[in-house]
PDB file of C-alpha atoms and ligand atoms in Angstrom:
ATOM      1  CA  UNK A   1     141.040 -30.752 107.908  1.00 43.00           C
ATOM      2  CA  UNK A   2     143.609 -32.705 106.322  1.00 45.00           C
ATOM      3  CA  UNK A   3     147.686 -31.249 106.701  1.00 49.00           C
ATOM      4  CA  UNK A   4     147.598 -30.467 102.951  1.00 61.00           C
ATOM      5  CA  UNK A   5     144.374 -27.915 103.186  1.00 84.00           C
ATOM      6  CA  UNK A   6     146.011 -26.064 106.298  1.00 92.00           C
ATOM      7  CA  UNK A   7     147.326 -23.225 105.492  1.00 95.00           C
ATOM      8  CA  UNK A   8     151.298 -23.189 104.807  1.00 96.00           C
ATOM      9  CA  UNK A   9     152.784 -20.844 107.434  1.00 95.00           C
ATOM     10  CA  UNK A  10     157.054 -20.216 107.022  1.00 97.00           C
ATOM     11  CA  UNK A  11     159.293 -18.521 109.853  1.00 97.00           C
ATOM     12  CA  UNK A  12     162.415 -16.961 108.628  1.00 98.00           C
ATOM     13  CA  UNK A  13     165.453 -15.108 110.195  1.00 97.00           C
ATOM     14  CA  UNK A  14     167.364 -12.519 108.654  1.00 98.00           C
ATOM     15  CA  UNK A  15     170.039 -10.630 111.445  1.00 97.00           C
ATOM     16  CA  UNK A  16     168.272 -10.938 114.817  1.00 97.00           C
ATOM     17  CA  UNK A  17     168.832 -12.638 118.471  1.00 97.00           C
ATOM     18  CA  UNK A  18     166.576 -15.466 117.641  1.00 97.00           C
ATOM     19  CA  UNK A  19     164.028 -13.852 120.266  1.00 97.00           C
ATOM     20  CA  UNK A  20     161.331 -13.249 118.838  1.00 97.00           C
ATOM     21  CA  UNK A  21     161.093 -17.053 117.234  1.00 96.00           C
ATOM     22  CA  UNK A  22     161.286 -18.248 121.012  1.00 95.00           C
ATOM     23  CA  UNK A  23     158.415 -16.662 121.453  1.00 93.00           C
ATOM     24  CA  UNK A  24     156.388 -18.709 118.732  1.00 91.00           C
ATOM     25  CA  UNK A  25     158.042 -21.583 120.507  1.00 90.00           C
ATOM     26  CA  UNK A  26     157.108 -20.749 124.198  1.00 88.00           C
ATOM     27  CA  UNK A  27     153.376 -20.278 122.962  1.00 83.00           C
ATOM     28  CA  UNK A  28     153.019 -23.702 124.596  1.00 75.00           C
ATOM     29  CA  UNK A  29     149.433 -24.948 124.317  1.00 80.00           C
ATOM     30  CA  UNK A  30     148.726 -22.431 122.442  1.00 83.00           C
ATOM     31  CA  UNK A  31     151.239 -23.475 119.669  1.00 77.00           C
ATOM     32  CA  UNK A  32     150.252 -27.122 119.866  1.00 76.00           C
ATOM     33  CA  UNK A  33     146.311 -25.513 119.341  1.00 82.00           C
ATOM     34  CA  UNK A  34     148.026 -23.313 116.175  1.00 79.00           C
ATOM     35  CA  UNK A  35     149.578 -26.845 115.178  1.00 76.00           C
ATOM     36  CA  UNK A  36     146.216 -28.225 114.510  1.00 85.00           C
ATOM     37  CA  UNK A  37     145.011 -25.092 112.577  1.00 89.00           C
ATOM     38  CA  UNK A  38     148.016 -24.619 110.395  1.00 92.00           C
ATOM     39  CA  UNK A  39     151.090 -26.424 108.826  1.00 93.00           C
ATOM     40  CA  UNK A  40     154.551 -25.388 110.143  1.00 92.00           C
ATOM     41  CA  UNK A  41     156.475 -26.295 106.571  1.00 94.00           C
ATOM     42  CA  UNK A  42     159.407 -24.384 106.772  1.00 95.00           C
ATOM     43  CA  UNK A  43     161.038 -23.125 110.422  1.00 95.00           C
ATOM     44  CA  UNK A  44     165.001 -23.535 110.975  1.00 94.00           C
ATOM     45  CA  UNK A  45     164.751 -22.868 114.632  1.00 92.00           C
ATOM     46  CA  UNK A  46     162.220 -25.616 115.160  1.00 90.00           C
ATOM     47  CA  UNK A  47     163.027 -28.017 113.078  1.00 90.00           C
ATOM     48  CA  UNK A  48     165.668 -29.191 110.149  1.00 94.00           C
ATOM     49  CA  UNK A  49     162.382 -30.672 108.015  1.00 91.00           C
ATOM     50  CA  UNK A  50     161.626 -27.354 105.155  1.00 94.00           C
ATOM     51  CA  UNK A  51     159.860 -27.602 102.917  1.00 95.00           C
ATOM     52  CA  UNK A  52     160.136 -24.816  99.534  1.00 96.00           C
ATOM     53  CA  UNK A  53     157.511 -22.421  99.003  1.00 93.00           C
ATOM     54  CA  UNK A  54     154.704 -20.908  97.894  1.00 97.00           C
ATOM     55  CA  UNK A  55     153.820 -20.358 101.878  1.00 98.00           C
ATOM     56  CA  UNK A  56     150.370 -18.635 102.581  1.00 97.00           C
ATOM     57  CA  UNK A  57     151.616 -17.071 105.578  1.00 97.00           C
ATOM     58  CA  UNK A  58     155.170 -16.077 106.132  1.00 98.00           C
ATOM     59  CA  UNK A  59     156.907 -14.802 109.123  1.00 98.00           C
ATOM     60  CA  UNK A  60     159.751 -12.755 108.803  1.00 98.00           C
ATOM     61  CA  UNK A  61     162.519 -11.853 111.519  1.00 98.00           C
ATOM     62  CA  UNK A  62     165.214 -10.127 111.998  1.00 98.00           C
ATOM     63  CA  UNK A  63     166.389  -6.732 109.768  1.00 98.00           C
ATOM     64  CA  UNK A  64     168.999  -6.542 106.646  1.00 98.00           C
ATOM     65  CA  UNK A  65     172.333  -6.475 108.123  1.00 97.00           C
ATOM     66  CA  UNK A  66     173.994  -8.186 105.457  1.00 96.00           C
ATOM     67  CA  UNK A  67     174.407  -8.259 101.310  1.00 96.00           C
ATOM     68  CA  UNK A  68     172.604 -11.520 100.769  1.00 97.00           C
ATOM     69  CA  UNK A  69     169.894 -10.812 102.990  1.00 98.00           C
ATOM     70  CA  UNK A  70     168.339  -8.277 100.180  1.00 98.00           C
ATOM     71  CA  UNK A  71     168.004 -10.822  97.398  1.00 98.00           C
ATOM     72  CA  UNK A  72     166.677 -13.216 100.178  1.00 98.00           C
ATOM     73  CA  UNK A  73     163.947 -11.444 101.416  1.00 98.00           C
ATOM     74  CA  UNK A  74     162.841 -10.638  98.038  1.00 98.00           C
ATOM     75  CA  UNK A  75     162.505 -14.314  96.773  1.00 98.00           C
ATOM     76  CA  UNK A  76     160.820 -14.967 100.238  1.00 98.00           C
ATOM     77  CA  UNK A  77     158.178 -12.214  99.284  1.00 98.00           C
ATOM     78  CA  UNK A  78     157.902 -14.163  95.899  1.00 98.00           C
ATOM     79  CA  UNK A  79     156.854 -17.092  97.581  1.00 98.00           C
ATOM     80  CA  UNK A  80     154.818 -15.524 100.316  1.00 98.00           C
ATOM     81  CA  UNK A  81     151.055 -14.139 100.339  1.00 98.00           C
ATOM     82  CA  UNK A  82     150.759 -12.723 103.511  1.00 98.00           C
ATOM     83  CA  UNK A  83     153.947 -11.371 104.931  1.00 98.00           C
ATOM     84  CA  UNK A  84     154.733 -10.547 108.843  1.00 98.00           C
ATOM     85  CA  UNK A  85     157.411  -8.882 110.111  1.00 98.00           C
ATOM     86  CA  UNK A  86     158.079  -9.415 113.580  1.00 98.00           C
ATOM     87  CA  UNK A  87     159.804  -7.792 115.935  1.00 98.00           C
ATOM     88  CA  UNK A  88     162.093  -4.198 116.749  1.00 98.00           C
ATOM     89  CA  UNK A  89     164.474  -5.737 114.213  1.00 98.00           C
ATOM     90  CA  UNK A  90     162.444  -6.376 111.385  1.00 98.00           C
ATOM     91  CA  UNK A  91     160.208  -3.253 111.697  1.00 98.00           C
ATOM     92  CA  UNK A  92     162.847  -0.683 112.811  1.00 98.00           C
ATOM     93  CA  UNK A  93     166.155  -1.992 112.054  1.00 98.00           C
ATOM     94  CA  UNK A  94     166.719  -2.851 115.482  1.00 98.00           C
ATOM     95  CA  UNK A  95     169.568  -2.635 117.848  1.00 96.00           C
ATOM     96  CA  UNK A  96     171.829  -3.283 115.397  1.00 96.00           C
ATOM     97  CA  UNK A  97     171.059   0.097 113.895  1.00 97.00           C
ATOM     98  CA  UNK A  98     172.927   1.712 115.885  1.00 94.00           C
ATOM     99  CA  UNK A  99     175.458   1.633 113.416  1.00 95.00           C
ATOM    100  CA  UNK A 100     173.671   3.257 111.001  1.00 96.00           C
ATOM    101  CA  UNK A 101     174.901   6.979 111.415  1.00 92.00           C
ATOM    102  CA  UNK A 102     178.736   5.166 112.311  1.00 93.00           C
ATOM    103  CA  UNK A 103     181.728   3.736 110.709  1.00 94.00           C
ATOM    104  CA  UNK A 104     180.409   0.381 110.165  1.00 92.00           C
ATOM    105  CA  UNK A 105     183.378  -0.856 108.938  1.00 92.00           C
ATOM    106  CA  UNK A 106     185.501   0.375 112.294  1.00 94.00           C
ATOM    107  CA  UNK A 107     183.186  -1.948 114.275  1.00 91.00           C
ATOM    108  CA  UNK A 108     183.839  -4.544 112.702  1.00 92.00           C
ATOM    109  CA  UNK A 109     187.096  -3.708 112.608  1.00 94.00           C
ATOM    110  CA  UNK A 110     187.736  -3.555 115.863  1.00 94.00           C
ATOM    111  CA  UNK A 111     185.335  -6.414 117.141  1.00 92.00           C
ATOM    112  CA  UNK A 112     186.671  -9.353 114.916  1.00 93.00           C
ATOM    113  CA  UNK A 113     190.197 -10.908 114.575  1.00 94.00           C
ATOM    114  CA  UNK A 114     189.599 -11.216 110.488  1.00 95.00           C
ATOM    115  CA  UNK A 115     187.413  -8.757 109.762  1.00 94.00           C
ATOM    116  CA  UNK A 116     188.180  -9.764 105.882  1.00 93.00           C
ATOM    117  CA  UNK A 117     185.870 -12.624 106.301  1.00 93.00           C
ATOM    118  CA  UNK A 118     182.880 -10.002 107.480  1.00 92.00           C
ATOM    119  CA  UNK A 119     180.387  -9.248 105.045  1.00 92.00           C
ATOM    120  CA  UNK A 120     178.426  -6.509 106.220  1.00 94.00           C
ATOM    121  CA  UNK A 121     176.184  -3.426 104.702  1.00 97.00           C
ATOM    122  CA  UNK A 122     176.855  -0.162 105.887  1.00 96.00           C
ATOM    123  CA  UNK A 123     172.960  -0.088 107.509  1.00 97.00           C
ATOM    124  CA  UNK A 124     170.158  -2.187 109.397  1.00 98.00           C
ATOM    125  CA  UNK A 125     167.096  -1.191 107.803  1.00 98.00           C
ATOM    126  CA  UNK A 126     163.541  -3.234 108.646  1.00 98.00           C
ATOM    127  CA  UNK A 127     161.934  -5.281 106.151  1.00 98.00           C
ATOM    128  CA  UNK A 128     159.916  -2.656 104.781  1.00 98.00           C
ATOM    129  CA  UNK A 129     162.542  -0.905 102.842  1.00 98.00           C
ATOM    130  CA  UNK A 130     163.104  -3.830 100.742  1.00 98.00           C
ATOM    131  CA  UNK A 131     159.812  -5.273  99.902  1.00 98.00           C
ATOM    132  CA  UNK A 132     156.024  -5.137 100.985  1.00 98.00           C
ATOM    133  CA  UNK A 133     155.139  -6.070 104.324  1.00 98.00           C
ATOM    134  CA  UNK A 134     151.421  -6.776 104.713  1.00 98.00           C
ATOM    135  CA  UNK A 135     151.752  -6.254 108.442  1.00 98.00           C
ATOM    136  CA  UNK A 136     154.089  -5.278 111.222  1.00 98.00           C
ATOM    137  CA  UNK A 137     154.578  -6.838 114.952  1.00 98.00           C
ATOM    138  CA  UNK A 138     156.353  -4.923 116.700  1.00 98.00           C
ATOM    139  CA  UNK A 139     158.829  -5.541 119.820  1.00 98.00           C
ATOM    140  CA  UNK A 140     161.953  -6.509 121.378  1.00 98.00           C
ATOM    141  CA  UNK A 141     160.666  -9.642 121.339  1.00 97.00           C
ATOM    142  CA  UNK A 142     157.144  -9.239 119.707  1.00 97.00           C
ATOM    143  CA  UNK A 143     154.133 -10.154 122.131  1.00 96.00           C
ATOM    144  CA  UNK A 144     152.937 -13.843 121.932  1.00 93.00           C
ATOM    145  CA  UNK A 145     149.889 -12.796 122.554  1.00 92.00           C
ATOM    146  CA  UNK A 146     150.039 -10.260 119.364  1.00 95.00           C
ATOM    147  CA  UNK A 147     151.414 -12.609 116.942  1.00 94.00           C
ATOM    148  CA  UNK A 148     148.517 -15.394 118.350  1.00 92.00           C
ATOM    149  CA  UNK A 149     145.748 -12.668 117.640  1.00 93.00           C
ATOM    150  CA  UNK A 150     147.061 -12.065 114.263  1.00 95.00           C
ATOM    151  CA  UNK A 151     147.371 -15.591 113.118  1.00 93.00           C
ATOM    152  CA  UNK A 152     143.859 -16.241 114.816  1.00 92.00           C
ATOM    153  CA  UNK A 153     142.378 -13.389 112.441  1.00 95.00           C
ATOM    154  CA  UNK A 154     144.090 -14.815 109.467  1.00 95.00           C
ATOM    155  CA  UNK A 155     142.710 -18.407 109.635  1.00 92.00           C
ATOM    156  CA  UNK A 156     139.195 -16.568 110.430  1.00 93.00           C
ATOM    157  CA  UNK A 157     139.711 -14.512 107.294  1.00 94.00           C
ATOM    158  CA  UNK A 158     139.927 -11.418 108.928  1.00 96.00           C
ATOM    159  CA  UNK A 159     142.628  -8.567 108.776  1.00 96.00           C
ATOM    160  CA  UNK A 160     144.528  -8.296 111.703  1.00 96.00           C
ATOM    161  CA  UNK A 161     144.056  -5.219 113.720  1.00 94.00           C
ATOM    162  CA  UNK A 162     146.620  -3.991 116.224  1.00 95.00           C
ATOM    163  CA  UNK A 163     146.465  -1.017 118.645  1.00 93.00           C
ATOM    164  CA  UNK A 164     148.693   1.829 117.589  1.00 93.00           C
ATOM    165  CA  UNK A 165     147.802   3.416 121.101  1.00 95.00           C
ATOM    166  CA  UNK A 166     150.552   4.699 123.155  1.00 97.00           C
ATOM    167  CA  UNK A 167     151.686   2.516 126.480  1.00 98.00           C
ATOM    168  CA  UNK A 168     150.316   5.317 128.663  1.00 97.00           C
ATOM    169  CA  UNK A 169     146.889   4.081 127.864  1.00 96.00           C
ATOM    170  CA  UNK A 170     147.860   1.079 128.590  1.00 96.00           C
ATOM    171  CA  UNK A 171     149.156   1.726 132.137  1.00 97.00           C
ATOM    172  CA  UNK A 172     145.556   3.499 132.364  1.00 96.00           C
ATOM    173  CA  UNK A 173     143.553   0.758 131.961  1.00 96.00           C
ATOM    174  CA  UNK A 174     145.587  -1.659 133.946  1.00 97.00           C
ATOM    175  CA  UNK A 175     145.520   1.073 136.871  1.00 97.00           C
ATOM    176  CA  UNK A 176     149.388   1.316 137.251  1.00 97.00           C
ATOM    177  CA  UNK A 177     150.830   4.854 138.804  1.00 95.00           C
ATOM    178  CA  UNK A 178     152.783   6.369 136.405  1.00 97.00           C
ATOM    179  CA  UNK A 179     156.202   6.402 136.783  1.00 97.00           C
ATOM    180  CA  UNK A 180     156.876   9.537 135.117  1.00 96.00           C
ATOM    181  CA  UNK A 181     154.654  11.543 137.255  1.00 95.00           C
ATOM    182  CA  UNK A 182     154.868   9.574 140.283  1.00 95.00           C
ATOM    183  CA  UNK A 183     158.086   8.872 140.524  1.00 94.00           C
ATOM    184  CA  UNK A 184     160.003  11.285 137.897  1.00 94.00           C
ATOM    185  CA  UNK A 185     161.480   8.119 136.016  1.00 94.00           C
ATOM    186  CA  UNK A 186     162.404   8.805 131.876  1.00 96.00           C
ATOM    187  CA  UNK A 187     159.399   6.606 130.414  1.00 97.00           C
ATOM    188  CA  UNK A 188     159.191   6.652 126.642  1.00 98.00           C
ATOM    189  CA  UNK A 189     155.559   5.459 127.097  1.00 98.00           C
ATOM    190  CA  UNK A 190     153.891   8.182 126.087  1.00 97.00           C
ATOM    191  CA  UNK A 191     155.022   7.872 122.469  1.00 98.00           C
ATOM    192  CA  UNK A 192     155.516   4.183 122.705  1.00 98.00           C
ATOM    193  CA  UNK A 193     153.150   1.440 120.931  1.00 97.00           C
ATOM    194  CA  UNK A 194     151.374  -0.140 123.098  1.00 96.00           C
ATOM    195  CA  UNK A 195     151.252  -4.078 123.062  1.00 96.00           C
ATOM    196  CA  UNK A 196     153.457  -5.795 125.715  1.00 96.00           C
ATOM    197  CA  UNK A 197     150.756  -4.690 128.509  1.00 95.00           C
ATOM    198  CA  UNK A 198     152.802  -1.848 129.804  1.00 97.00           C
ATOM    199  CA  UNK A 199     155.436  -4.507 131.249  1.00 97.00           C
ATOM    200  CA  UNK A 200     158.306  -1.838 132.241  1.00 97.00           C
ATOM    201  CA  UNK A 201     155.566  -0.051 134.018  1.00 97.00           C
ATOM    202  CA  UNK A 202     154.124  -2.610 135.976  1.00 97.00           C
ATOM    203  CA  UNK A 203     157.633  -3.535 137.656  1.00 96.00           C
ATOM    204  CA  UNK A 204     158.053   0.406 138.449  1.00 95.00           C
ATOM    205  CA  UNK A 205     160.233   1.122 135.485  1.00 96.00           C
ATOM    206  CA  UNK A 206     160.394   3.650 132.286  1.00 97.00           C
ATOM    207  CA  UNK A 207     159.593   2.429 129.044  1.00 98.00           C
ATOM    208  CA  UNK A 208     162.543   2.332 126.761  1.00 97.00           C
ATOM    209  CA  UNK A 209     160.696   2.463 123.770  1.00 98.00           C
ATOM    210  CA  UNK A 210     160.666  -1.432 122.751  1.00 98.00           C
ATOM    211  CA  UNK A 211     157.800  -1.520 120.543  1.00 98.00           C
ATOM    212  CA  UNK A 212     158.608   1.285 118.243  1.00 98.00           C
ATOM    213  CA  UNK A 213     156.787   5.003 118.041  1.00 98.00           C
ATOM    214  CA  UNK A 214     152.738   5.068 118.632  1.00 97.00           C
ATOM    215  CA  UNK A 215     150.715   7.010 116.227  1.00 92.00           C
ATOM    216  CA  UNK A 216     150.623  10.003 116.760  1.00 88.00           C
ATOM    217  CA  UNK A 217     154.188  10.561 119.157  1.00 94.00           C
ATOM    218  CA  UNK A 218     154.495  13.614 120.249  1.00 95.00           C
ATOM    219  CA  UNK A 219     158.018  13.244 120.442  1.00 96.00           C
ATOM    220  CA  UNK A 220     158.465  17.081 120.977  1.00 95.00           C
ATOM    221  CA  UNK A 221     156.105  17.387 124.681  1.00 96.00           C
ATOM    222  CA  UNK A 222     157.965  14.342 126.106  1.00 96.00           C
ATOM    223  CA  UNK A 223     161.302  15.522 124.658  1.00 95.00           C
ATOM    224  CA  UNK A 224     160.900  18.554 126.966  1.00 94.00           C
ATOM    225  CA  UNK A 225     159.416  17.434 129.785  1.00 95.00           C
ATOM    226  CA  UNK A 226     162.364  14.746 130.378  1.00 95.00           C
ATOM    227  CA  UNK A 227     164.640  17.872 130.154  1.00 93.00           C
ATOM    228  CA  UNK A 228     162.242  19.688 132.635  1.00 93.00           C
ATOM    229  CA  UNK A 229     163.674  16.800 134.868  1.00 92.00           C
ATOM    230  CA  UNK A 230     166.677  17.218 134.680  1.00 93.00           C
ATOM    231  CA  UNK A 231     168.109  15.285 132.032  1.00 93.00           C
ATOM    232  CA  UNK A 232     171.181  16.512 129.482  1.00 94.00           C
ATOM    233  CA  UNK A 233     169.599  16.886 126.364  1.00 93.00           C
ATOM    234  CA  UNK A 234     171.974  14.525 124.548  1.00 93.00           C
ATOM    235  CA  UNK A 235     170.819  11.507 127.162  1.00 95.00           C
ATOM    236  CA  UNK A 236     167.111  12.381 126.172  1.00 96.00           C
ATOM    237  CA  UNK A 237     168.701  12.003 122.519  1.00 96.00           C
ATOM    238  CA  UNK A 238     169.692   8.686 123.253  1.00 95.00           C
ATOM    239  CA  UNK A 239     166.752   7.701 124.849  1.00 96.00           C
ATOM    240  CA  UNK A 240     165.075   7.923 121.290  1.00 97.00           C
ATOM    241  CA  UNK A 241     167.896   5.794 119.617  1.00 95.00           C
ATOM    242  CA  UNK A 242     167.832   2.845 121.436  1.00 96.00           C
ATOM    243  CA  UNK A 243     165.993  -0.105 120.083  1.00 96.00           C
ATOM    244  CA  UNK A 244     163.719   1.360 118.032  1.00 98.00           C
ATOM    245  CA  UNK A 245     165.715   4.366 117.360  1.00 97.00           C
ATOM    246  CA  UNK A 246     165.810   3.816 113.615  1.00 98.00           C
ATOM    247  CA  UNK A 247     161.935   4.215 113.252  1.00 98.00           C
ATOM    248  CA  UNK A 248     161.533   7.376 111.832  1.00 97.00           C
ATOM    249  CA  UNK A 249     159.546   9.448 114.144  1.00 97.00           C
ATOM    250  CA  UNK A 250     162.507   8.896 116.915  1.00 97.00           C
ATOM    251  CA  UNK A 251     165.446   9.239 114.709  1.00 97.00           C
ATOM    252  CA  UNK A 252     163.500  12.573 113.625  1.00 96.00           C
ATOM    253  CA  UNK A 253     163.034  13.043 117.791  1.00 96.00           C
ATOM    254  CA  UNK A 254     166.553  12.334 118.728  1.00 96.00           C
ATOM    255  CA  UNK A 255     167.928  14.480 116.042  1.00 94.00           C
ATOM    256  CA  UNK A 256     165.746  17.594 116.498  1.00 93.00           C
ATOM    257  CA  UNK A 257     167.053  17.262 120.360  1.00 91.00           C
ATOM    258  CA  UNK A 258     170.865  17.039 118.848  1.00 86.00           C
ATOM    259  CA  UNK A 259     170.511  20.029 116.715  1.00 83.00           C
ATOM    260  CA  UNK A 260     168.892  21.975 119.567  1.00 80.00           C
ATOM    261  CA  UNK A 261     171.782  21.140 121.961  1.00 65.00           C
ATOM    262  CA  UNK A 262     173.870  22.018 119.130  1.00 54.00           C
ATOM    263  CA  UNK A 263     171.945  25.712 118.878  1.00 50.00           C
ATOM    264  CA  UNK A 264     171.887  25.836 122.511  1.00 55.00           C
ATOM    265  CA  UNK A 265     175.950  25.328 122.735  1.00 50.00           C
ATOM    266  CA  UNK A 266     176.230  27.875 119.648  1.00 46.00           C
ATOM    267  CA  UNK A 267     174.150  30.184 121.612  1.00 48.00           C
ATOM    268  CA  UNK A 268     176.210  30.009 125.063  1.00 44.00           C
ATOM    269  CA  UNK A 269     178.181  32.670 125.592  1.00 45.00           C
TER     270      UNK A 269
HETATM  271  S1  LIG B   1     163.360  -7.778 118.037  1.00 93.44           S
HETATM  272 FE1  LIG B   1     164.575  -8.176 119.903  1.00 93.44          FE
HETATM  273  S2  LIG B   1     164.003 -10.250 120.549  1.00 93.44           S
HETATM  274 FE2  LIG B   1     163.330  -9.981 118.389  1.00 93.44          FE
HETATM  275  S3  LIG B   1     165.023 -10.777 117.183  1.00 93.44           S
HETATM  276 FE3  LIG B   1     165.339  -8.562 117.369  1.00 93.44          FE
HETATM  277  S4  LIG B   1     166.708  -8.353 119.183  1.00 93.44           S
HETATM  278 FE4  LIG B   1     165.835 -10.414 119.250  1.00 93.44          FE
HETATM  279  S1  LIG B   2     157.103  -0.922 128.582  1.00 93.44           S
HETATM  280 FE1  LIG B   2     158.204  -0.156 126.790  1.00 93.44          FE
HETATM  281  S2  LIG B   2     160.297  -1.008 126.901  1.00 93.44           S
HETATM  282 FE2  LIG B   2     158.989  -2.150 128.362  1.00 93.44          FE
HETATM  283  S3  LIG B   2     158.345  -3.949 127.181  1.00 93.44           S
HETATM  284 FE3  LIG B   2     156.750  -2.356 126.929  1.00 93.44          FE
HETATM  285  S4  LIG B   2     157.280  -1.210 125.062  1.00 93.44           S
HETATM  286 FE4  LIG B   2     159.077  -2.431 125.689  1.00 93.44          FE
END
């Protein structure tokens, strides 16, 4: 197949670590196999050769931290027919949303010498809220083994399909004890998307929740039972606003815990 029938495939950034880009990079073989099958035309971390759009398959990083990013993502959509977002990031809002329900503007005040020159929004919102996404990889990074499947099905023609199962079932098939039982560790894998092979698990830990909320979380069982061991209810709060904590269904689980701690305090006597 000659480079000008391969499909055009486009990475950009918007405000992320970078992370999830080095995992495209450290695909190794792999990438060099993905080389063959596609043409790289536009990817600032890789190289300082871009080319303009249209692009047949675009990858999008990062979440919209900043003014300009909203009229850039939507003239990437323009030129884009199959949009990705990838990562926690681009798909929650990512770390970075931690500001959202702060003073934006007193971080930044206090963080940078000239905060005049900082051009901020108020929020970090994923992708999603500002145009269509076609699909979602989720992560903090994304799985290289995901985003490989994904880009596999699209050159075969096929949708994409990934597992919206919760970690749990992955720690079940892999046959790894279960830290929350075993060893009473806070593991948000029970309501956590499965897709990085249970990796927290495996080395003994709790999941923190990396790859965003599994469908369906029941957010309100696991809220409890890490208070039946012992946690404060405003550190099982936090637990669900940590990477992914923008993602609805554990902003909606870390509030619901707030407000009962707040009826709980009302209630004292
Ligand atoms: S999702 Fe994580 S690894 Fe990816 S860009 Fe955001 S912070 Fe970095
Ligand atoms: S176990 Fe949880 S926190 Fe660890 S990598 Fe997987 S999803 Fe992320």
């Amino acid at each position: 197949m000659s480079a000008s029938t391969k499909p055009r495939v486009a990475v950009f950034k918007m405000a992320s670590c970078d992370g999830c880009q080095l995992q495209i990079l450290d695909a190794e073989e792999a990438l060099l196999d993905l080389a063959g099958a596609i043409n790289i035309v536009n990817f600032a971390e890789a190289s300082s050769y871009m080319e303009p759009g249209p692009y047949d398959v675009t990858l999008v990083e990062g979440s919209i931290s900043a003014p300009e990013q909203i009229e850039q993502v939507k003239e990437i959509r323009e030129q884009s027919k199959f949009l990705i977002a990838i990562g926690a990031c681009a798909t929650s809002g990512g770390i970075q949303a931690l500001r959202n329900t702060q003073d934006a503007g007193a971080f930044v005040r206090t963080i940078y010498p000239t905060p005049e020159y900082v051009k901020t929004l108020a929020t970090s919102t994923p992708i999603a809220d500002h145009v269509r996404v076609d699909l979602e990889l989720t992560g903090c990074p994304i799985d290289r083994g995901q985003l490989l499947g994904a880009l596999s099905a699209l050159l075969a023609g096929a949708m994409p399909r990934i597992s919206t199962s919760s970690v749990c079932v992955e720690c079940k098939r892999r046959g790894y004890v279960c830290v929350l039982v075993a060893k009473g560790e806070p593991c948000l894998g029970p309501v956590t998307r499965t897709g990085c092979g249970a990796l927290c698990p495996a080395f003994g830990r709790g999941c923190y929740g990396c790859f965003g909320p599994s469908q369906p979380p029941n957010t309100d069982a696991l809220g409890r039972r890490l208070v039946d061991l012992g946690l404060p209810s405003k550190l099982v709060a936090d637990k669900f606003r940590f990477i992914t904590g923008w993602a609805p269904a554990f902003r909606e689980a870390a509030d619901a815990i707030a407000d009962g701690r707040k009826d709980e305090e009302v209630a004292a006597p």
